[in-house]
Amino acid sequence: MPRAKRVQAAGPRRAATRPAGLVLTVPSDTAFLSLVRDVTRKLGTLAGFPGATADRLALAVDECTTNVIRHAYRGQSGNAIELRFSPDGNEFRVEVLDDGEAVDPRAMPRVDLERYAAERRKGGLGVHLMGQLMDSVTYGRRSGRNVCRMIKRRPRAGRAQA
Amino acid sequence: MSDLAVEARELDDVTLIYPRGYINAHTVRLFEGEIQRSLEKKRFNIVVNCQGLAYIASAGLGAIMGAIEEIRENGGDLRLAEMNDTVRNIFEILGFTHLYRIYPSEMEAILSFQAAQEPGR
Protein backbone atom coordinates (compact mmCIF):
# COMPACT_ATOMS: atom_id res chain seq x y z
CA MET A 1 0.00 0.00 0.00
CA PRO A 2 1.40 3.45 -0.80
CA ARG A 3 2.42 5.61 2.11
CA ALA A 4 1.23 9.09 2.99
CA LYS A 5 3.81 11.47 1.66
CA ARG A 6 3.89 14.33 4.10
CA VAL A 7 2.27 15.70 7.18
CA GLN A 8 3.46 19.11 8.12
CA ALA A 9 2.35 21.49 10.82
CA ALA A 10 2.23 25.08 9.65
CA GLY A 11 2.03 28.34 11.53
CA PRO A 12 2.86 29.28 15.11
CA ARG A 13 2.00 27.06 18.04
CA ARG A 14 -1.31 27.86 19.65
CA ALA A 15 -3.36 26.60 22.53
CA ALA A 16 -4.41 22.96 22.33
CA THR A 17 -8.03 23.93 21.70
CA ARG A 18 -7.03 26.20 18.78
CA PRO A 19 -4.74 24.01 16.65
CA ALA A 20 -2.44 25.52 14.07
CA GLY A 21 -3.04 24.93 10.40
CA LEU A 22 -1.96 21.64 8.99
CA VAL A 23 -0.97 20.50 5.52
CA LEU A 24 -1.48 16.86 4.61
CA THR A 25 -0.42 15.42 1.28
CA VAL A 26 -1.80 12.01 0.35
CA PRO A 27 -1.59 9.90 -2.81
CA SER A 28 -4.64 9.80 -5.07
CA ASP A 29 -5.68 6.43 -3.71
CA THR A 30 -8.99 5.72 -2.00
CA ALA A 31 -7.10 3.65 0.59
CA PHE A 32 -6.19 7.00 2.17
CA LEU A 33 -9.76 8.23 2.57
CA SER A 34 -9.96 6.81 6.09
CA LEU A 35 -6.82 8.76 7.03
CA VAL A 36 -8.28 11.93 5.54
CA ARG A 37 -11.50 11.38 7.44
CA ASP A 38 -9.76 10.70 10.76
CA VAL A 39 -7.43 13.70 10.48
CA THR A 40 -10.28 16.04 9.54
CA ARG A 41 -12.50 14.84 12.35
CA LYS A 42 -9.71 15.15 14.90
CA LEU A 43 -8.86 18.69 13.81
CA GLY A 44 -12.54 19.60 13.96
CA THR A 45 -12.89 18.42 17.54
CA LEU A 46 -9.58 20.03 18.54
CA ALA A 47 -10.91 23.29 17.12
CA GLY A 48 -13.87 22.97 19.47
CA PHE A 49 -16.56 21.94 17.01
CA PRO A 50 -19.15 19.49 18.36
CA GLY A 51 -18.69 15.86 17.41
CA ALA A 52 -21.63 15.92 15.00
CA THR A 53 -20.15 18.92 13.16
CA ALA A 54 -16.72 17.28 13.08
CA ASP A 55 -18.40 14.25 11.47
CA ARG A 56 -19.85 16.55 8.80
CA LEU A 57 -16.49 18.18 8.16
CA ALA A 58 -14.91 14.75 7.78
CA LEU A 59 -17.56 13.60 5.33
CA ALA A 60 -17.28 16.76 3.20
CA VAL A 61 -13.49 16.44 2.95
CA ASP A 62 -13.82 12.71 2.20
CA GLU A 63 -16.25 13.54 -0.63
CA CYS A 64 -14.00 16.26 -2.04
CA THR A 65 -10.94 13.98 -1.96
CA THR A 66 -12.95 11.20 -3.61
CA ASN A 67 -13.97 13.59 -6.39
CA VAL A 68 -10.35 14.57 -7.00
CA ILE A 69 -9.33 10.92 -7.30
CA ARG A 70 -12.24 9.99 -9.56
CA HIS A 71 -12.51 13.05 -11.76
CA ALA A 72 -9.39 15.23 -11.69
CA TYR A 73 -7.06 12.21 -11.69
CA ARG A 74 -9.52 9.84 -13.43
CA GLY A 75 -8.91 7.13 -10.86
CA GLN A 76 -5.16 7.01 -11.34
CA SER A 77 -3.21 6.47 -8.14
CA GLY A 78 0.20 7.93 -7.44
CA ASN A 79 -0.70 11.57 -7.89
CA ALA A 80 -0.64 14.04 -5.02
CA ILE A 81 -3.60 15.59 -3.24
CA GLU A 82 -2.82 18.39 -0.84
CA LEU A 83 -5.17 19.24 1.98
CA ARG A 84 -4.69 22.53 3.81
CA PHE A 85 -6.60 22.76 7.08
CA SER A 86 -7.06 26.13 8.75
CA PRO A 87 -9.16 25.89 11.89
CA ASP A 88 -9.27 29.51 12.88
CA GLY A 89 -11.53 31.28 15.33
CA ASN A 90 -15.09 31.10 14.13
CA GLU A 91 -14.58 29.00 11.05
CA PHE A 92 -12.87 25.86 9.82
CA ARG A 93 -11.39 26.20 6.35
CA VAL A 94 -10.12 23.37 4.20
CA GLU A 95 -8.52 23.69 0.79
CA VAL A 96 -8.06 20.61 -1.37
CA LEU A 97 -5.52 21.09 -4.18
CA ASP A 98 -4.59 18.82 -7.04
CA ASP A 99 -2.64 18.87 -10.30
CA GLY A 100 -5.24 16.93 -12.26
CA GLU A 101 -7.48 17.95 -15.09
CA ALA A 102 -9.13 21.34 -14.72
CA VAL A 103 -12.55 21.03 -13.13
CA ASP A 104 -15.37 23.16 -14.46
CA PRO A 105 -17.81 23.59 -11.59
CA ARG A 106 -20.55 24.49 -14.07
CA ALA A 107 -20.20 21.02 -15.59
CA MET A 108 -20.76 19.28 -12.29
CA PRO A 109 -24.01 17.35 -12.30
CA ARG A 110 -26.89 18.70 -10.27
CA VAL A 111 -28.77 16.06 -8.36
CA ASP A 112 -32.53 15.81 -8.63
CA LEU A 113 -33.32 13.15 -6.05
CA GLU A 114 -36.79 12.62 -7.48
CA ARG A 115 -35.27 11.46 -10.76
CA TYR A 116 -32.00 10.10 -9.47
CA ALA A 117 -33.14 6.56 -8.70
CA ALA A 118 -35.10 6.27 -11.93
CA GLU A 119 -31.98 7.22 -13.86
CA ARG A 120 -30.08 4.47 -12.01
CA ARG A 121 -27.24 6.85 -11.38
CA LYS A 122 -24.62 6.22 -8.74
CA GLY A 123 -22.55 9.39 -8.89
CA GLY A 124 -23.07 13.07 -8.32
CA LEU A 125 -24.28 12.79 -4.75
CA GLY A 126 -20.91 13.84 -3.33
CA VAL A 127 -20.95 17.38 -4.71
CA HIS A 128 -24.55 17.75 -3.58
CA LEU A 129 -23.67 16.46 -0.13
CA MET A 130 -20.66 18.79 0.23
CA GLY A 131 -22.94 21.74 -0.44
CA GLN A 132 -25.35 20.58 2.24
CA LEU A 133 -22.64 19.86 4.81
CA MET A 134 -20.55 23.03 4.48
CA ASP A 135 -21.45 26.73 4.65
CA SER A 136 -19.41 27.49 1.56
CA VAL A 137 -17.87 25.40 -1.23
CA THR A 138 -16.03 27.15 -4.05
CA TYR A 139 -13.90 25.88 -6.91
CA GLY A 140 -11.09 27.63 -8.70
CA ARG A 141 -7.63 27.41 -10.22
CA ARG A 142 -4.42 28.65 -8.59
CA SER A 143 -0.98 28.35 -10.16
CA GLY A 144 -2.26 25.72 -12.56
CA ARG A 145 -3.86 23.63 -9.82
CA ASN A 146 -7.48 22.88 -8.98
CA VAL A 147 -8.51 24.32 -5.63
CA CYS A 148 -11.68 23.39 -3.80
CA ARG A 149 -12.21 25.63 -0.80
CA MET A 150 -14.69 24.66 1.90
CA ILE A 151 -15.72 26.64 4.95
CA LYS A 152 -17.71 25.62 8.01
CA ARG A 153 -18.62 28.43 10.37
CA ARG A 154 -19.09 28.00 14.06
CA PRO A 155 -22.72 28.62 14.97
CA ARG A 156 -23.42 31.62 17.15
CA ALA A 157 -24.30 30.88 20.76
CA GLY A 158 -27.93 29.90 21.15
CA ARG A 159 -28.35 28.87 17.52
CA ALA A 160 -28.87 25.29 16.52
CA GLN A 161 -26.00 23.58 14.74
CA ALA A 162 -26.62 23.49 11.00
CA MET B 1 -7.99 -3.82 10.26
CA SER B 2 -10.20 -3.39 7.24
CA ASP B 3 -12.44 -0.33 7.14
CA LEU B 4 -15.47 -2.43 6.31
CA ALA B 5 -16.74 -5.96 6.78
CA VAL B 6 -20.07 -7.05 5.34
CA GLU B 7 -22.00 -10.15 6.34
CA ALA B 8 -25.34 -11.35 5.06
CA ARG B 9 -27.88 -13.98 6.03
CA GLU B 10 -31.23 -15.09 4.74
CA LEU B 11 -34.35 -15.29 6.86
CA ASP B 12 -37.32 -16.67 4.93
CA ASP B 13 -37.68 -14.31 1.96
CA VAL B 14 -35.69 -11.47 3.52
CA THR B 15 -31.96 -10.94 2.99
CA LEU B 16 -30.28 -9.29 5.95
CA ILE B 17 -27.10 -7.34 5.25
CA TYR B 18 -24.77 -6.25 8.05
CA PRO B 19 -22.15 -3.65 7.10
CA ARG B 20 -19.68 -3.04 9.92
CA GLY B 21 -17.33 -0.07 9.76
CA TYR B 22 -17.09 2.64 7.13
CA ILE B 23 -18.61 2.73 3.67
CA ASN B 24 -16.79 5.12 1.34
CA ALA B 25 -15.37 5.05 -2.18
CA HIS B 26 -12.69 2.60 -1.07
CA THR B 27 -14.97 0.04 0.57
CA VAL B 28 -18.25 0.45 -1.29
CA ARG B 29 -17.73 -2.53 -3.61
CA LEU B 30 -17.99 -4.93 -0.69
CA PHE B 31 -21.35 -3.46 0.28
CA GLU B 32 -22.57 -3.16 -3.31
CA GLY B 33 -21.51 -6.75 -3.97
CA GLU B 34 -23.64 -8.07 -1.14
CA ILE B 35 -26.71 -6.23 -2.47
CA GLN B 36 -26.03 -7.55 -5.97
CA ARG B 37 -25.66 -11.13 -4.68
CA SER B 38 -29.15 -10.90 -3.24
CA LEU B 39 -30.56 -9.56 -6.51
CA GLU B 40 -28.85 -12.31 -8.51
CA LYS B 41 -30.67 -14.83 -6.30
CA LYS B 42 -33.94 -13.03 -7.06
CA ARG B 43 -34.24 -12.05 -3.42
CA PHE B 44 -35.65 -8.55 -3.54
CA ASN B 45 -36.65 -8.05 0.10
CA ILE B 46 -33.56 -6.62 1.75
CA VAL B 47 -32.93 -5.22 5.21
CA VAL B 48 -29.67 -3.38 5.82
CA ASN B 49 -28.95 -3.51 9.54
CA CYS B 50 -26.88 -0.40 10.22
CA GLN B 51 -26.06 -1.16 13.85
CA GLY B 52 -22.36 -1.63 13.05
CA LEU B 53 -22.21 1.08 10.40
CA ALA B 54 -20.17 3.99 11.72
CA TYR B 55 -20.19 6.14 8.61
CA ILE B 56 -21.50 6.21 5.07
CA ALA B 57 -20.28 8.49 2.28
CA SER B 58 -22.08 9.24 -0.97
CA ALA B 59 -20.56 6.17 -2.63
CA GLY B 60 -22.59 3.98 -0.28
CA LEU B 61 -25.73 6.01 -0.80
CA GLY B 62 -25.17 5.76 -4.54
CA ALA B 63 -24.93 1.96 -4.24
CA ILE B 64 -28.37 1.90 -2.63
CA MET B 65 -29.81 4.33 -5.17
CA GLY B 66 -28.31 2.34 -8.02
CA ALA B 67 -30.13 -0.83 -6.95
CA ILE B 68 -33.44 0.45 -5.65
CA GLU B 69 -35.26 0.70 -8.96
CA GLU B 70 -34.53 -2.92 -9.86
CA ILE B 71 -35.55 -4.02 -6.36
CA ARG B 72 -38.87 -2.17 -6.43
CA GLU B 73 -39.63 -3.15 -10.03
CA ASN B 74 -39.48 -6.75 -8.83
CA GLY B 75 -41.90 -6.16 -5.99
CA GLY B 76 -39.30 -5.87 -3.26
CA ASP B 77 -37.80 -3.11 -1.21
CA LEU B 78 -34.59 -2.19 0.58
CA ARG B 79 -35.27 -1.12 4.15
CA LEU B 80 -32.90 0.04 6.82
CA ALA B 81 -32.73 -0.55 10.56
CA GLU B 82 -30.81 0.43 13.68
CA MET B 83 -29.06 3.53 12.31
CA ASN B 84 -26.87 5.57 14.60
CA ASP B 85 -27.31 9.34 14.70
CA THR B 86 -24.37 10.04 12.37
CA VAL B 87 -25.70 7.82 9.61
CA ARG B 88 -29.30 8.95 10.08
CA ASN B 89 -28.14 12.54 9.85
CA ILE B 90 -26.57 11.91 6.44
CA PHE B 91 -29.77 10.27 5.21
CA GLU B 92 -31.77 13.25 6.45
CA ILE B 93 -29.48 15.81 4.82
CA LEU B 94 -30.00 14.15 1.44
CA GLY B 95 -33.72 13.64 1.93
CA PHE B 96 -33.26 9.86 1.85
CA THR B 97 -35.54 9.43 4.85
CA HIS B 98 -38.42 10.18 2.45
CA LEU B 99 -37.21 7.62 -0.09
CA TYR B 100 -36.51 4.70 2.24
CA ARG B 101 -38.26 3.08 5.17
CA ILE B 102 -36.12 3.19 8.28
CA TYR B 103 -36.95 1.13 11.37
CA PRO B 104 -35.62 1.32 14.93
CA SER B 105 -35.04 -2.44 15.08
CA GLU B 106 -34.16 -5.23 12.68
CA MET B 107 -37.22 -7.20 13.78
CA GLU B 108 -39.56 -4.34 12.87
CA ALA B 109 -37.95 -4.09 9.44
CA ILE B 110 -38.35 -7.84 8.87
CA LEU B 111 -41.96 -7.83 10.06
CA SER B 112 -42.77 -4.92 7.76
CA PHE B 113 -42.29 -7.25 4.77
CA GLN B 114 -44.51 -9.91 6.31
CA ALA B 115 -47.22 -7.35 7.08
CA ALA B 116 -47.28 -6.32 3.44
CA GLN B 117 -47.92 -9.93 2.39
CA GLU B 118 -50.84 -10.54 4.74
CA PRO B 119 -54.25 -10.44 3.09
CA GLY B 120 -56.16 -7.24 3.62
CA ARG B 121 -53.11 -5.27 4.73
Coordinates of N, CA, C and O in Angstrom, one line a residue, chain A residues 3 14 19-20 22 38 42-43 48-49 53 55 64 69 71 76 89 92 96 101 109 114 134 153 157:
Chain A
R3 N 2.4 4.9 0.8 CA 2.4 5.6 2.1 C 2.1 7.1 1.9 O 2.4 7.7 0.9
R14 N -0.2 27.2 19.0 CA -1.3 27.9 19.6 C -1.8 27.0 20.8 O -1.3 25.9 21.0
P19 N -5.9 24.6 17.3 CA -4.7 24.0 16.6 C -4.3 24.9 15.5 O -5.1 25.5 14.9
A20 N -3.0 24.8 15.2 CA -2.4 25.5 14.1 C -2.9 24.9 12.8 O -3.4 23.7 12.8
L22 N -2.7 22.9 9.3 CA -2.0 21.6 9.0 C -2.1 21.4 7.5 O -3.1 21.6 6.9
D38 N -10.2 10.7 9.4 CA -9.8 10.7 10.8 C -9.0 12.0 11.1 O -9.3 12.6 12.2
K42 N -10.5 14.8 13.7 CA -9.7 15.1 14.9 C -9.5 16.7 15.0 O -9.6 17.3 16.0
L43 N -9.1 17.2 13.8 CA -8.9 18.7 13.8 C -10.1 19.5 14.1 O -10.1 20.5 14.8
G48 N -12.7 22.7 18.6 CA -13.9 23.0 19.5 C -15.2 22.8 18.8 O -16.2 23.1 19.4
F49 N -15.3 22.2 17.6 CA -16.6 21.9 17.0 C -17.2 20.7 17.7 O -16.5 19.8 18.0
T53 N -20.7 18.0 14.2 CA -20.1 18.9 13.2 C -18.8 18.4 12.6 O -18.6 18.5 11.4
D55 N -18.0 15.3 12.4 CA -18.4 14.3 11.5 C -18.7 14.8 10.1 O -18.4 14.2 9.1
C64 N -14.8 15.4 -1.2 CA -14.0 16.3 -2.0 C -12.8 15.5 -2.5 O -12.4 15.5 -3.7
I69 N -9.9 12.2 -6.8 CA -9.3 10.9 -7.3 C -10.1 10.5 -8.6 O -9.5 10.1 -9.6
H71 N -12.3 12.2 -10.6 CA -12.5 13.0 -11.8 C -11.2 13.8 -12.2 O -10.8 13.7 -13.4
Q76 N -6.6 7.4 -11.3 CA -5.2 7.0 -11.3 C -4.5 7.3 -10.0 O -4.6 8.4 -9.5
G89 N -10.5 30.5 14.7 CA -11.5 31.3 15.3 C -12.9 30.7 15.1 O -13.2 29.6 15.5
F92 N -13.8 26.9 10.1 CA -12.9 25.9 9.8 C -12.8 25.8 8.3 O -13.7 25.6 7.6
V96 N -8.5 21.9 -0.8 CA -8.1 20.6 -1.4 C -7.5 21.0 -2.7 O -8.2 21.5 -3.6
E101 N -6.8 17.2 -14.0 CA -7.5 17.9 -15.1 C -8.3 19.1 -14.5 O -8.9 18.9 -13.4
P109 N -22.6 17.7 -12.2 CA -24.0 17.3 -12.3 C -24.8 17.8 -11.1 O -24.3 17.8 -10.0
E114 N -35.5 13.2 -7.0 CA -36.8 12.6 -7.5 C -36.5 11.7 -8.7 O -37.2 10.7 -8.9
M134 N -21.4 21.9 4.2 CA -20.6 23.0 4.5 C -21.3 24.3 4.3 O -22.3 24.4 3.5
R153 N -18.7 27.4 9.3 CA -18.6 28.4 10.4 C -19.2 27.9 11.7 O -20.1 27.1 11.7
A157 N -23.7 31.4 19.5 CA -24.3 30.9 20.8 C -25.8 31.0 20.7 O -26.4 32.0 20.3

